[in-house]
Amino acid sequence: MHLKSLTLKGFKSFASATTLRLEPGITCVVGPNGSGKSNVVDAISWVLGEQGAKALRGGKMEDVIFAGTSGRAPLGRAEVTLTIDNSDGALPIEYSEVSITRRMFRDGAGEYEINGAHCRLLDIQELLSDSGIGREMHVIVGQGQLDSVLQSKPEDRRAYIEEAAGVLKHRKRKEKALRKLDAMQANLTRLTDLTAELR
Ligand code: ATP
């Protein structure tokens, strides 16, 4: 499994559709200051479901949409597609190539797709959860972030290691199951009250 291509359309400084083809191995993006190198990395975080504007170096989520320049009007939506080569079947889906798309409009509405079919962010997270790539899996280490990892408290460092080891997925499932149990308990209590009232 490897990242095959990344297409940005209306995302930050990439007003026109731009596709970066990625080969297995190391890819370097070079360019002058302010030319959009970090925006490419932001696009990968964003398409994988990043919800925090700060993590994308913006004030609000809408800042990811091309804001216009002196020669070009602002756009109404941002769209990023990440295509993953799945010929080794690492992702649990019957396709040798998987495209994940995220779209966002100026009114704040957004949508996700897997291979062109609408889906929820949860579906994308589930699909990627065993692959080592995903929103909270620390596969993207930003400028200055390495220092914070090295200087973090032992408990925080443990959290990084747990996530890298794949514990995160199970912790999330446990939290979800506990929430369901709580809701069920509340229903049971209500049912007991109603039964008592009807007696
Ligand atoms: P450096 O080498 O200094 O780290 P870089 O190549 O990583 O720079 P980026 O930070 O990716 O550059 O890009 C910054 C550029 O993106 C700025 O020129 C900024 O105006 C532009 N930019 C960011 N958001 C938007 C947006 N929503 N619309 C238009 N342009 C944007």
Short mmCIF file of C-alpha atoms and ligand atoms in Angstrom, two decimals:
data_model
loop_
_atom_site.label_atom_id
_atom_site.label_comp_id
_atom_site.label_asym_id
_atom_site.label_seq_id
_atom_site.Cartn_x
_atom_site.Cartn_y
_atom_site.Cartn_z
CA MET A 1 0.00 0.00 0.00
CA HIS A 2 1.28 3.45 -0.82
CA LEU A 3 -0.07 6.92 -1.53
CA LYS A 4 -0.47 7.19 -5.29
CA SER A 5 -1.67 10.70 -5.93
CA LEU A 6 -3.11 13.80 -4.34
CA THR A 7 -5.43 16.16 -6.20
CA LEU A 8 -6.19 19.61 -4.82
CA LYS A 9 -8.92 21.85 -6.25
CA GLY A 10 -9.70 25.19 -4.60
CA PHE A 11 -7.70 24.11 -1.54
CA LYS A 12 -5.71 27.00 -0.01
CA SER A 13 -3.29 28.37 -2.66
CA PHE A 14 -4.22 25.63 -5.19
CA ALA A 15 -7.06 27.35 -7.08
CA SER A 16 -6.84 25.22 -10.23
CA ALA A 17 -6.99 21.43 -10.06
CA THR A 18 -3.47 20.22 -9.33
CA THR A 19 -2.40 16.57 -9.12
CA LEU A 20 0.77 15.37 -7.45
CA ARG A 21 1.78 11.85 -8.45
CA LEU A 22 3.58 9.99 -5.70
CA GLU A 23 5.82 6.96 -6.23
CA PRO A 24 6.67 4.35 -3.60
CA GLY A 25 9.62 5.54 -1.55
CA ILE A 26 10.55 9.07 -0.64
CA THR A 27 8.96 12.09 -2.31
CA CYS A 28 10.43 15.56 -1.81
CA VAL A 29 8.47 18.73 -2.48
CA VAL A 30 10.73 21.70 -3.09
CA GLY A 31 9.86 25.32 -3.75
CA PRO A 32 10.41 28.89 -2.60
CA ASN A 33 9.04 30.16 0.72
CA GLY A 34 5.28 30.60 0.60
CA SER A 35 4.87 28.56 -2.58
CA GLY A 36 2.48 26.05 -0.94
CA LYS A 37 4.64 23.12 0.23
CA SER A 38 3.01 22.99 3.67
CA ASN A 39 -0.41 23.41 2.05
CA VAL A 40 0.19 20.04 0.35
CA VAL A 41 0.76 18.42 3.75
CA ASP A 42 -2.30 20.27 5.15
CA ALA A 43 -4.33 18.78 2.28
CA ILE A 44 -3.38 15.25 3.33
CA SER A 45 -4.41 15.94 6.96
CA TRP A 46 -7.63 17.56 5.79
CA VAL A 47 -8.74 14.79 3.43
CA LEU A 48 -8.14 12.29 6.24
CA GLY A 49 -10.67 14.20 8.33
CA GLU A 50 -8.79 16.85 10.29
CA GLN A 51 -11.43 18.95 12.10
CA GLY A 52 -9.27 21.59 13.73
CA ALA A 53 -8.63 24.80 11.78
CA LYS A 54 -5.55 25.48 13.91
CA ALA A 55 -3.95 22.18 12.92
CA LEU A 56 -4.33 23.39 9.33
CA ARG A 57 -2.72 26.73 10.22
CA GLY A 58 -5.95 28.68 9.79
CA GLY A 59 -8.35 30.62 12.00
CA LYS A 60 -11.51 28.88 10.85
CA MET A 61 -12.18 25.85 8.69
CA GLU A 62 -13.38 28.02 5.79
CA ASP A 63 -9.78 29.27 5.46
CA VAL A 64 -8.93 26.10 3.53
CA ILE A 65 -11.01 27.39 0.58
CA PHE A 66 -9.05 29.42 -1.97
CA ALA A 67 -9.51 33.00 -0.80
CA GLY A 68 -8.63 34.72 -4.08
CA THR A 69 -5.67 36.79 -5.25
CA SER A 70 -5.37 40.13 -7.03
CA GLY A 71 -5.85 38.33 -10.34
CA ARG A 72 -8.28 35.60 -9.38
CA ALA A 73 -11.65 35.61 -7.60
CA PRO A 74 -12.21 33.52 -4.46
CA LEU A 75 -13.73 30.06 -4.94
CA GLY A 76 -16.81 28.61 -3.29
CA ARG A 77 -15.45 25.22 -2.40
CA ALA A 78 -12.32 23.21 -1.63
CA GLU A 79 -11.84 19.62 -2.71
CA VAL A 80 -9.01 17.17 -2.08
CA THR A 81 -8.72 13.58 -3.31
CA LEU A 82 -6.11 11.17 -1.98
CA THR A 83 -5.63 8.01 -4.02
CA ILE A 84 -4.09 5.01 -2.30
CA ASP A 85 -2.65 1.98 -4.11
CA ASN A 86 -4.27 -1.02 -2.47
CA SER A 87 -3.02 -3.76 -4.81
CA ASP A 88 -1.62 -5.64 -1.80
CA GLY A 89 -5.08 -5.59 -0.16
CA ALA A 90 -3.82 -3.81 2.98
CA LEU A 91 -7.08 -1.88 3.20
CA PRO A 92 -10.18 -4.00 3.89
CA ILE A 93 -11.99 -3.10 0.66
CA GLU A 94 -12.34 -4.93 -2.65
CA TYR A 95 -10.55 -2.34 -4.78
CA SER A 96 -6.91 -2.23 -5.86
CA GLU A 97 -7.10 1.56 -5.79
CA VAL A 98 -8.95 3.59 -3.18
CA SER A 99 -9.76 7.29 -3.60
CA ILE A 100 -10.81 9.32 -0.60
CA THR A 101 -12.39 12.70 -1.30
CA ARG A 102 -13.34 15.53 1.02
CA ARG A 103 -15.25 18.60 -0.16
CA MET A 104 -16.21 21.72 1.73
CA PHE A 105 -18.42 24.67 0.77
CA ARG A 106 -18.37 28.26 2.01
CA ASP A 107 -21.56 27.75 4.03
CA GLY A 108 -19.65 25.18 6.07
CA ALA A 109 -21.33 22.14 4.50
CA GLY A 110 -19.01 19.28 3.69
CA GLU A 111 -18.98 15.76 2.34
CA TYR A 112 -16.75 12.70 2.06
CA GLU A 113 -16.50 10.01 -0.60
CA ILE A 114 -14.79 6.65 -0.95
CA ASN A 115 -14.27 5.79 -4.63
CA GLY A 116 -16.90 8.34 -5.63
CA ALA A 117 -19.63 7.08 -3.27
CA HIS A 118 -20.82 9.34 -0.47
CA CYS A 119 -19.81 8.15 2.98
CA ARG A 120 -19.33 9.34 6.54
CA LEU A 121 -16.01 10.37 8.04
CA LEU A 122 -16.42 7.36 10.33
CA ASP A 123 -16.34 5.04 7.30
CA ILE A 124 -13.01 6.54 6.21
CA GLN A 125 -11.62 6.27 9.73
CA GLU A 126 -12.70 2.62 9.95
CA LEU A 127 -11.23 1.84 6.54
CA LEU A 128 -7.85 3.32 7.45
CA SER A 129 -7.75 2.33 11.11
CA ASP A 130 -5.46 -0.68 10.69
CA SER A 131 -3.32 0.86 7.97
CA GLY A 132 -1.28 3.25 10.08
CA ILE A 133 -2.62 6.28 8.23
CA GLY A 134 -5.42 8.30 9.68
CA ARG A 135 -6.25 11.57 11.29
CA GLU A 136 -4.89 10.98 14.78
CA MET A 137 -2.16 8.55 13.97
CA HIS A 138 0.73 10.96 13.96
CA VAL A 139 1.81 10.01 10.47
CA ILE A 140 2.10 13.70 9.73
CA VAL A 141 4.79 15.39 11.77
CA GLY A 142 4.69 19.13 11.20
CA GLN A 143 7.41 21.73 11.52
CA GLY A 144 8.38 22.02 15.20
CA GLN A 145 6.27 19.00 16.20
CA LEU A 146 9.30 16.76 16.56
CA ASP A 147 10.56 18.95 19.41
CA SER A 148 7.25 18.65 21.22
CA VAL A 149 7.33 14.83 20.91
CA LEU A 150 10.87 14.67 22.30
CA GLN A 151 10.07 17.08 25.14
CA SER A 152 6.66 15.65 26.05
CA LYS A 153 5.85 14.11 29.44
CA PRO A 154 6.20 10.30 29.69
CA GLU A 155 2.37 9.86 29.76
CA ASP A 156 1.98 11.88 26.57
CA ARG A 157 4.80 9.98 24.91
CA ARG A 158 3.08 6.75 25.91
CA ALA A 159 -0.06 7.99 24.11
CA TYR A 160 1.96 8.47 20.90
CA ILE A 161 3.37 4.94 21.17
CA GLU A 162 -0.05 3.44 21.92
CA GLU A 163 -1.47 5.13 18.85
CA ALA A 164 1.39 3.93 16.65
CA ALA A 165 0.85 0.40 18.01
CA GLY A 166 -2.82 0.46 16.95
CA VAL A 167 -4.36 0.73 20.42
CA LEU A 168 -6.29 3.85 19.44
CA LYS A 169 -8.85 1.97 17.36
CA HIS A 170 -9.72 -0.32 20.26
CA ARG A 171 -9.88 2.57 22.73
CA LYS A 172 -12.33 4.37 20.40
CA ARG A 173 -14.47 1.24 20.06
CA LYS A 174 -14.47 0.82 23.83
CA GLU A 175 -15.57 4.45 24.32
CA LYS A 176 -18.34 3.97 21.75
CA ALA A 177 -19.51 0.76 23.46
CA LEU A 178 -19.48 2.48 26.88
CA ARG A 179 -21.58 5.35 25.49
CA LYS A 180 -24.09 2.83 24.13
CA LEU A 181 -24.15 1.05 27.50
CA ASP A 182 -24.83 4.36 29.27
CA ALA A 183 -27.70 5.12 26.90
CA MET A 184 -29.07 1.62 27.42
CA GLN A 185 -28.82 2.02 31.21
CA ALA A 186 -30.75 5.30 31.00
CA ASN A 187 -33.46 3.55 28.93
CA LEU A 188 -33.63 0.72 31.48
CA THR A 189 -34.00 3.16 34.36
CA ARG A 190 -36.79 4.95 32.51
CA LEU A 191 -38.50 1.65 31.76
CA THR A 192 -38.30 0.62 35.42
CA ASP A 193 -39.86 3.97 36.44
CA LEU A 194 -42.67 3.58 33.90
CA THR A 195 -43.37 0.01 35.01
CA ALA A 196 -43.54 1.15 38.63
CA GLU A 197 -45.96 3.95 37.68
CA LEU A 198 -48.25 1.55 35.77
CA ARG A 199 -48.48 -0.94 38.66
P1 ATP B 1 7.66 27.93 3.75
O1 ATP B 1 8.78 27.40 2.92
O2 ATP B 1 7.86 29.37 4.13
O3 ATP B 1 7.27 27.07 4.92
P2 ATP B 1 5.51 26.89 2.08
O4 ATP B 1 5.98 26.59 0.70
O5 ATP B 1 5.33 25.76 3.01
O6 ATP B 1 6.38 28.03 2.77
P3 ATP B 1 2.73 27.40 2.53
O7 ATP B 1 2.73 27.79 3.96
O8 ATP B 1 2.28 26.02 2.16
O9 ATP B 1 4.14 27.69 1.91
O10 ATP B 1 1.81 28.40 1.68
C1 ATP B 1 1.54 29.68 2.09
C2 ATP B 1 0.83 30.37 0.97
O11 ATP B 1 -0.46 29.84 0.81
C3 ATP B 1 0.70 31.85 1.27
O12 ATP B 1 1.09 32.58 0.11
C4 ATP B 1 -0.77 32.03 1.53
O13 ATP B 1 -1.25 33.27 1.09
C5 ATP B 1 -1.37 30.92 0.67
N1 ATP B 1 -2.68 30.54 1.17
C6 ATP B 1 -3.00 29.93 2.33
N2 ATP B 1 -4.34 29.77 2.46
C7 ATP B 1 -4.88 30.30 1.33
C8 ATP B 1 -6.22 30.45 0.85
N3 ATP B 1 -7.28 30.02 1.54
N4 ATP B 1 -6.40 31.04 -0.35
C9 ATP B 1 -5.35 31.48 -1.08
N5 ATP B 1 -4.06 31.36 -0.69
C10 ATP B 1 -3.82 30.80 0.50
#
